[in-house]
PDB file of C-alpha atoms in Angstrom:
ATOM      1  CA  MET A  22     -27.745   6.896  53.553  1.00  0.00           C
ATOM      2  CA  SER A  23     -26.026   7.742  50.373  1.00  0.00           C
ATOM      3  CA  ALA A  24     -25.714   5.650  47.746  1.00  0.00           C
ATOM      4  CA  VAL A  25     -22.032   4.730  46.621  1.00  0.00           C
ATOM      5  CA  SER A  26     -21.340   3.944  43.264  1.00  0.00           C
ATOM      6  CA  GLN A  27     -19.163   0.932  41.911  1.00  0.00           C
ATOM      7  CA  THR A  28     -18.290   0.149  39.004  1.00  0.00           C
ATOM      8  CA  PRO A  29     -18.037  -3.390  37.604  1.00  0.00           C
ATOM      9  CA  ALA A  30     -16.393  -5.614  37.903  1.00  0.00           C
ATOM     10  CA  GLY A  31     -13.603  -6.151  34.586  1.00  0.00           C
ATOM     11  CA  ALA A  32     -15.306  -2.689  33.471  1.00  0.00           C
ATOM     12  CA  GLU A  33     -12.220   0.559  32.673  1.00  0.00           C
ATOM     13  CA  SER A  34     -12.436   3.511  35.445  1.00  0.00           C
ATOM     14  CA  PRO A  35     -13.620   6.431  33.928  1.00  0.00           C
ATOM     15  CA  ALA A  36     -11.146   8.525  32.419  1.00  0.00           C
ATOM     16  CA  PRO A  37     -10.037  11.817  34.742  1.00  0.00           C
ATOM     17  CA  THR A  38     -12.296  14.425  34.338  1.00  0.00           C
ATOM     18  CA  GLY A  39     -12.585  18.536  35.582  1.00  0.00           C
ATOM     19  CA  PRO A  40      -9.923  19.315  37.184  1.00  0.00           C
ATOM     20  CA  ALA A  41      -7.269  16.914  37.129  1.00  0.00           C
ATOM     21  CA  GLN A  42      -8.206  16.417  33.477  1.00  0.00           C
ATOM     22  CA  ALA A  43      -7.014  20.421  32.786  1.00  0.00           C
ATOM     23  CA  ARG A  44      -4.176  19.642  34.738  1.00  0.00           C
ATOM     24  CA  SER A  45      -2.863  16.283  32.849  1.00  0.00           C
ATOM     25  CA  ALA A  46      -3.743  18.322  29.349  1.00  0.00           C
ATOM     26  CA  PRO A  47      -1.007  20.194  28.717  1.00  0.00           C
ATOM     27  CA  ARG A  48       1.317  18.223  30.765  1.00  0.00           C
ATOM     28  CA  ALA A  49       0.545  15.943  27.533  1.00  0.00           C
ATOM     29  CA  ARG A  50       0.997  18.737  25.394  1.00  0.00           C
ATOM     30  CA  ARG A  51       4.086  19.684  26.977  1.00  0.00           C
ATOM     31  CA  SER A  52       5.622  15.924  26.939  1.00  0.00           C
ATOM     32  CA  LEU A  53       4.320  15.524  23.399  1.00  0.00           C
ATOM     33  CA  ALA A  54       6.023  18.267  22.050  1.00  0.00           C
ATOM     34  CA  LEU A  55       9.152  17.883  23.655  1.00  0.00           C
ATOM     35  CA  ALA A  56       9.171  13.602  22.651  1.00  0.00           C
ATOM     36  CA  LEU A  57       8.715  14.336  18.369  1.00  0.00           C
ATOM     37  CA  PRO A  58      11.330  16.370  17.904  1.00  0.00           C
ATOM     38  CA  ALA A  59      13.096  14.383  20.001  1.00  0.00           C
ATOM     39  CA  GLY A  60      13.219  11.311  18.807  1.00  0.00           C
ATOM     40  CA  ALA A  61      13.239  12.564  15.281  1.00  0.00           C
ATOM     41  CA  LEU A  62      16.249  14.213  15.624  1.00  0.00           C
ATOM     42  CA  GLY A  63      18.037  11.089  17.503  1.00  0.00           C
ATOM     43  CA  ALA A  64      17.218   8.777  14.785  1.00  0.00           C
ATOM     44  CA  ALA A  65      18.594  11.508  11.702  1.00  0.00           C
ATOM     45  CA  LEU A  66      22.031  11.786  14.018  1.00  0.00           C
ATOM     46  CA  ALA A  67      21.821   7.899  14.121  1.00  0.00           C
ATOM     47  CA  LEU A  68      22.001   7.210  10.405  1.00  0.00           C
ATOM     48  CA  LEU A  69      23.863  10.521   9.572  1.00  0.00           C
ATOM     49  CA  ALA A  70      26.841   9.103  11.975  1.00  0.00           C
ATOM     50  CA  SER A  71      26.508   5.658  10.809  1.00  0.00           C
ATOM     51  CA  GLY A  72      27.939   7.219   7.150  1.00  0.00           C
ATOM     52  CA  ARG A  73      30.636   9.424   8.182  1.00  0.00           C
ATOM     53  CA  THR A  74      34.029   8.296   9.271  1.00  0.00           C
ATOM     54  CA  TRP A  75      34.808   6.814  13.129  1.00  0.00           C
ATOM     55  CA  ALA A  76      38.539   5.757  12.461  1.00  0.00           C
ATOM     56  CA  LYS A  77      41.149   6.691  10.014  1.00  0.00           C
ATOM     57  CA  GLY A  78      44.930   4.507  10.259  1.00  0.00           C
ATOM     58  CA  SER A  79      47.573   3.462   7.981  1.00  0.00           C
ATOM     59  CA  ALA A  80      48.699   0.473   6.567  1.00  0.00           C
ATOM     60  CA  GLN A  81      52.212  -1.111   6.258  1.00  0.00           C
ATOM     61  CA  LEU A  82      53.757  -0.882   3.579  1.00  0.00           C
ATOM     62  CA  ALA A  83      57.162  -2.146   1.791  1.00  0.00           C
ATOM     63  CA  GLN A  84      56.801   1.745  -0.676  1.00  0.00           C
ATOM     64  CA  GLY A  85      55.662   3.421   2.436  1.00  0.00           C
ATOM     65  CA  GLU A  86      51.972   3.565   4.690  1.00  0.00           C
ATOM     66  CA  LEU A  87      48.891   3.388   3.051  1.00  0.00           C
ATOM     67  CA  PRO A  88      45.768   5.556   4.764  1.00  0.00           C
ATOM     68  CA  ARG A  89      42.604   4.009   5.214  1.00  0.00           C
ATOM     69  CA  SER A  90      39.709   5.063   7.065  1.00  0.00           C
ATOM     70  CA  VAL A  91      36.376   2.995   8.094  1.00  0.00           C
ATOM     71  CA  THR A  92      32.353   4.308   8.336  1.00  0.00           C
ATOM     72  CA  GLY A  93      29.969   3.896  11.415  1.00  0.00           C
ATOM     73  CA  ALA A  94      28.377   1.371   9.174  1.00  0.00           C
ATOM     74  CA  ASP A  95      31.869  -0.606   8.475  1.00  0.00           C
ATOM     75  CA  VAL A  96      32.842  -1.264  12.582  1.00  0.00           C
ATOM     76  CA  THR A  97      28.706  -1.543  13.517  1.00  0.00           C
ATOM     77  CA  GLY A  98      25.354  -1.644  11.690  1.00  0.00           C
ATOM     78  CA  VAL A  99      23.540  -1.179  14.819  1.00  0.00           C
ATOM     79  CA  PRO A 100      23.125   2.371  15.196  1.00  0.00           C
ATOM     80  CA  GLY A 101      21.606   2.242  11.584  1.00  0.00           C
ATOM     81  CA  ALA A 102      18.924  -0.467  11.668  1.00  0.00           C
ATOM     82  CA  LEU A 103      18.209   0.618  15.357  1.00  0.00           C
ATOM     83  CA  ALA A 104      17.799   4.270  14.107  1.00  0.00           C
ATOM     84  CA  VAL A 105      14.760   3.154  10.955  1.00  0.00           C
ATOM     85  CA  VAL A 106      13.559   0.848  14.229  1.00  0.00           C
ATOM     86  CA  GLY A 107      13.251   3.795  16.690  1.00  0.00           C
ATOM     87  CA  LEU A 108      11.788   6.108  13.775  1.00  0.00           C
ATOM     88  CA  ALA A 109       8.951   3.870  13.085  1.00  0.00           C
ATOM     89  CA  ALA A 110       8.625   3.248  16.641  1.00  0.00           C
ATOM     90  CA  LEU A 111       7.529   6.614  16.940  1.00  0.00           C
ATOM     91  CA  VAL A 112       5.342   6.797  14.322  1.00  0.00           C
ATOM     92  CA  ALA A 113       3.621   4.233  15.647  1.00  0.00           C
ATOM     93  CA  VAL A 114       2.943   5.124  19.201  1.00  0.00           C
ATOM     94  CA  PHE A 115      -0.241   7.460  17.742  1.00  0.00           C
ATOM     95  CA  ALA A 116      -0.808   4.275  15.849  1.00  0.00           C
ATOM     96  CA  VAL A 117      -2.100   2.336  18.679  1.00  0.00           C
ATOM     97  CA  ARG A 118      -3.791   2.368  22.651  1.00  0.00           C
ATOM     98  CA  ARG A 119      -3.189   0.932  25.938  1.00  0.00           C
ATOM     99  CA  ALA A 120      -0.891  -2.140  25.958  1.00  0.00           C
ATOM    100  CA  GLY A 121       0.094  -1.370  22.348  1.00  0.00           C
ATOM    101  CA  ARG A 122       1.156   1.913  22.772  1.00  0.00           C
ATOM    102  CA  ILE A 123       3.555   0.773  26.347  1.00  0.00           C
ATOM    103  CA  ALA A 124       5.335  -2.193  24.076  1.00  0.00           C
ATOM    104  CA  VAL A 125       5.879   0.520  21.025  1.00  0.00           C
ATOM    105  CA  ALA A 126       7.126   2.999  23.623  1.00  0.00           C
ATOM    106  CA  LEU A 127       9.449   0.173  25.354  1.00  0.00           C
ATOM    107  CA  LEU A 128      11.039  -0.299  21.540  1.00  0.00           C
ATOM    108  CA  LEU A 129      11.217   3.532  21.121  1.00  0.00           C
ATOM    109  CA  ALA A 130      13.488   3.369  24.256  1.00  0.00           C
ATOM    110  CA  LEU A 131      15.115  -0.299  23.456  1.00  0.00           C
ATOM    111  CA  SER A 132      16.897   1.456  20.272  1.00  0.00           C
ATOM    112  CA  GLY A 133      17.734   4.130  21.676  1.00  0.00           C
ATOM    113  CA  VAL A 134      20.204   2.036  24.480  1.00  0.00           C
ATOM    114  CA  GLY A 135      21.033  -0.446  21.679  1.00  0.00           C
ATOM    115  CA  ILE A 136      21.904   3.015  19.895  1.00  0.00           C
ATOM    116  CA  ALA A 137      23.927   4.170  22.410  1.00  0.00           C
ATOM    117  CA  VAL A 138      26.207   1.268  23.477  1.00  0.00           C
ATOM    118  CA  ALA A 139      26.885   0.887  20.005  1.00  0.00           C
ATOM    119  CA  ALA A 140      28.128   3.126  19.355  1.00  0.00           C
ATOM    120  CA  VAL A 141      30.234   3.551  22.346  1.00  0.00           C
ATOM    121  CA  LEU A 142      31.629   0.065  21.462  1.00  0.00           C
ATOM    122  CA  GLY A 143      32.742   0.975  17.919  1.00  0.00           C
ATOM    123  CA  ASN A 144      34.340   4.444  19.211  1.00  0.00           C
ATOM    124  CA  SER A 145      37.067   2.172  20.389  1.00  0.00           C
ATOM    125  CA  ASP A 146      36.556  -0.995  17.764  1.00  0.00           C
ATOM    126  CA  THR A 147      39.402  -1.099  15.596  1.00  0.00           C
ATOM    127  CA  SER A 148      39.517  -4.490  13.885  1.00  0.00           C
ATOM    128  CA  ALA A 149      37.340  -3.177  10.546  1.00  0.00           C
ATOM    129  CA  LEU A 150      40.394  -0.383  10.198  1.00  0.00           C
ATOM    130  CA  ARG A 151      42.261  -3.623  10.561  1.00  0.00           C
ATOM    131  CA  GLU A 152      40.766  -5.845   8.305  1.00  0.00           C
ATOM    132  CA  LYS A 153      40.530  -3.115   5.610  1.00  0.00           C
ATOM    133  CA  ALA A 154      44.529  -2.722   6.028  1.00  0.00           C
ATOM    134  CA  ALA A 155      44.767  -6.405   5.293  1.00  0.00           C
ATOM    135  CA  THR A 156      42.911  -6.557   2.702  1.00  0.00           C
ATOM    136  CA  ALA A 157      45.130  -3.197   1.374  1.00  0.00           C
ATOM    137  CA  VAL A 158      48.699  -5.570   2.300  1.00  0.00           C
ATOM    138  CA  GLY A 159      46.949  -8.928   1.204  1.00  0.00           C
ATOM    139  CA  LEU A 160      48.563  -9.997   3.930  1.00  0.00           C
ATOM    140  CA  THR A 161      46.052 -11.519   7.158  1.00  0.00           C
ATOM    141  CA  GLY A 162      46.524  -9.807  10.437  1.00  0.00           C
ATOM    142  CA  ALA A 163      47.851  -6.701   8.950  1.00  0.00           C
ATOM    143  CA  ASP A 164      48.198  -4.192  11.521  1.00  0.00           C
ATOM    144  CA  VAL A 165      47.119  -0.529  11.441  1.00  0.00           C
ATOM    145  CA  HIS A 166      49.588   2.632  12.710  1.00  0.00           C
ATOM    146  CA  HIS A 167      48.359   6.051  13.799  1.00  0.00           C
ATOM    147  CA  VAL A 168      44.993   5.229  14.841  1.00  0.00           C
ATOM    148  CA  THR A 169      42.490   7.894  15.013  1.00  0.00           C
ATOM    149  CA  HIS A 170      38.806   8.225  16.295  1.00  0.00           C
ATOM    150  CA  THR A 171      36.957  11.272  14.773  1.00  0.00           C
ATOM    151  CA  GLY A 172      33.627  12.238  17.006  1.00  0.00           C
ATOM    152  CA  TRP A 173      31.007  10.929  15.158  1.00  0.00           C
ATOM    153  CA  PRO A 174      30.723   7.643  17.157  1.00  0.00           C
ATOM    154  CA  TRP A 175      29.874  10.265  20.256  1.00  0.00           C
ATOM    155  CA  VAL A 176      26.837  12.043  17.656  1.00  0.00           C
ATOM    156  CA  ALA A 177      25.420   8.308  16.422  1.00  0.00           C
ATOM    157  CA  ALA A 178      25.462   7.280  20.848  1.00  0.00           C
ATOM    158  CA  ALA A 179      23.699  11.385  21.519  1.00  0.00           C
ATOM    159  CA  GLY A 180      21.241  10.262  19.145  1.00  0.00           C
ATOM    160  CA  GLY A 181      20.448   6.951  20.320  1.00  0.00           C
ATOM    161  CA  LEU A 182      20.061   9.142  24.435  1.00  0.00           C
ATOM    162  CA  LEU A 183      17.689  11.818  22.496  1.00  0.00           C
ATOM    163  CA  LEU A 184      15.701   8.650  21.423  1.00  0.00           C
ATOM    164  CA  LEU A 185      16.082   7.072  25.079  1.00  0.00           C
ATOM    165  CA  PHE A 186      14.513  10.358  25.934  1.00  0.00           C
ATOM    166  CA  ALA A 187      11.437   9.933  23.118  1.00  0.00           C
ATOM    167  CA  GLY A 188      11.118   6.569  24.491  1.00  0.00           C
ATOM    168  CA  VAL A 189      10.884   6.938  28.669  1.00  0.00           C
ATOM    169  CA  LEU A 190       8.242   9.640  27.607  1.00  0.00           C
ATOM    170  CA  ALA A 191       5.686   7.907  25.337  1.00  0.00           C
ATOM    171  CA  LEU A 192       6.494   5.367  28.488  1.00  0.00           C
ATOM    172  CA  VAL A 193       5.571   7.792  31.253  1.00  0.00           C
ATOM    173  CA  ARG A 194       2.534  10.155  29.337  1.00  0.00           C
ATOM    174  CA  GLY A 195       2.182   8.275  26.475  1.00  0.00           C
ATOM    175  CA  ARG A 196      -1.617   7.537  27.943  1.00  0.00           C
ATOM    176  CA  HIS A 197      -2.681  10.673  28.162  1.00  0.00           C
ATOM    177  CA  TRP A 198      -1.708  11.450  23.771  1.00  0.00           C
ATOM    178  CA  PRO A 199      -4.129  11.436  21.035  1.00  0.00           C
ATOM    179  CA  ALA A 200      -4.175   8.090  19.075  1.00  0.00           C
ATOM    180  CA  MET A 201      -5.431   8.149  15.315  1.00  0.00           C
ATOM    181  CA  SER A 202      -9.080   8.586  14.324  1.00  0.00           C
ATOM    182  CA  GLY A 203     -10.733   6.239  15.389  1.00  0.00           C
ATOM    183  CA  ARG A 204     -13.061   5.594  12.731  1.00  0.00           C
ATOM    184  CA  TYR A 205     -10.132   3.187  11.431  1.00  0.00           C
ATOM    185  CA  GLU A 206     -10.761   0.913  14.150  1.00  0.00           C
ATOM    186  CA  ARG A 207     -12.495  -2.250  14.513  1.00  0.00           C
ATOM    187  CA  THR A 208     -16.059  -2.132  17.134  1.00  0.00           C
ATOM    188  CA  PRO A 209     -15.549  -4.596  19.728  1.00  0.00           C
ATOM    189  CA  GLY A 210     -17.782  -8.004  17.593  1.00  0.00           C
ATOM    190  CA  GLY A 211     -15.248  -7.138  14.969  1.00  0.00           C
ATOM    191  CA  GLY A 212     -17.154  -5.472  12.261  1.00  0.00           C
ATOM    192  CA  ARG A 213     -16.711  -1.934  11.734  1.00  0.00           C
ATOM    193  CA  GLY A 214     -19.195   0.780  13.497  1.00  0.00           C
ATOM    194  CA  PRO A 215     -22.120   1.697  11.948  1.00  0.00           C
ATOM    195  CA  ARG A 216     -21.797   3.760   9.112  1.00  0.00           C
ATOM    196  CA  ARG A 217     -23.661   6.943   9.481  1.00  0.00           C
ATOM    197  CA  ALA A 218     -26.390   7.057   7.473  1.00  0.00           C
ATOM    198  CA  PRO A 219     -26.729   9.928   4.673  1.00  0.00           C
ATOM    199  CA  ALA A 220     -29.183  13.339   4.903  1.00  0.00           C
ATOM    200  CA  ALA A 221     -31.626  13.348   3.818  1.00  0.00           C
ATOM    201  CA  PRO A 222     -32.308  15.715   0.614  1.00  0.00           C
ATOM    202  CA  ASP A 223     -33.582  19.111   0.695  1.00  0.00           C
ATOM    203  CA  LEU A 224     -37.006  18.608  -1.768  1.00  0.00           C
ATOM    204  CA  ASP A 225     -37.133  22.118  -2.541  1.00  0.00           C
ATOM    205  CA  ARG A 226     -33.677  21.841  -4.064  1.00  0.00           C
ATOM    206  CA  PRO A 227     -33.658  20.439  -7.862  1.00  0.00           C
ATOM    207  CA  GLU A 228     -29.247  19.728  -7.630  1.00  0.00           C
ATOM    208  CA  GLU A 229     -30.333  17.628  -4.767  1.00  0.00           C
ATOM    209  CA  ILE A 230     -32.563  15.538  -5.358  1.00  0.00           C
ATOM    210  CA  TRP A 231     -30.225  14.883  -8.859  1.00  0.00           C
ATOM    211  CA  LYS A 232     -27.743  13.831  -6.701  1.00  0.00           C
ATOM    212  CA  SER A 233     -29.974  11.248  -5.315  1.00  0.00           C
ATOM    213  CA  LEU A 234     -30.882   9.482  -7.998  1.00  0.00           C
ATOM    214  CA  ASP A 235     -27.319   9.640  -8.981  1.00  0.00           C
ATOM    215  CA  ARG A 236     -26.690   7.832  -5.927  1.00  0.00           C
ATOM    216  CA  GLY A 237     -29.959   5.300  -6.894  1.00  0.00           C
ATOM    217  CA  GLU A 238     -31.407   6.910  -4.060  1.00  0.00           C
ATOM    218  CA  ASP A 239     -35.216   7.471  -4.031  1.00  0.00           C
ATOM    219  CA  PRO A 240     -35.662  11.274  -2.553  1.00  0.00           C
ATOM    220  CA  THR A 241     -39.665  11.054  -1.876  1.00  0.00           C
ATOM    221  CA  ARG A 242     -38.609   8.445   0.465  1.00  0.00           C
TER     222      ARG A 242
END
């Protein structure tokens, strides 16, 4: 009868090896190569679009019309704020593992969704423009005429979709991505891992003996 190997209760299943691991490695590299530039470009587009003009109009005065314009930050601060959050989440993906990586990847995806939704809604929002017109005219509830919208809200929405794409890739393939060096992680007992003992000095080399003495070590031990 052949022996059947069993995994102890509570123990993690071993990582795939052999052909399965060989097949997953290229896919992990491709997904990583797509997620990083997509997330970085998405955050950059959202931040750039937030500072650009989203709408223009004219406030009616007795002497004529006064042109007014609003930027994305005037309309809504959501895309700019979530772009920073998404960029931080993109970096943090590599600092955590397992459940932490899933949570950060989900935050990255949600940041992209929030940017896209806020940009689409802000494209037709004229409240900020009316507020600027009221300030210019000095009358509450002043109206604006000849309102035109630029394409920058759609640029912000595209940036949000890129962040969403990066977040979905991190959720699906992130478990195969590399993480930061394990030398900075603590051992399961709470303390740091044991430090590697320094190599014994070569007693045939005088400079090695002097280095040991400078460190306060006895080279003859």
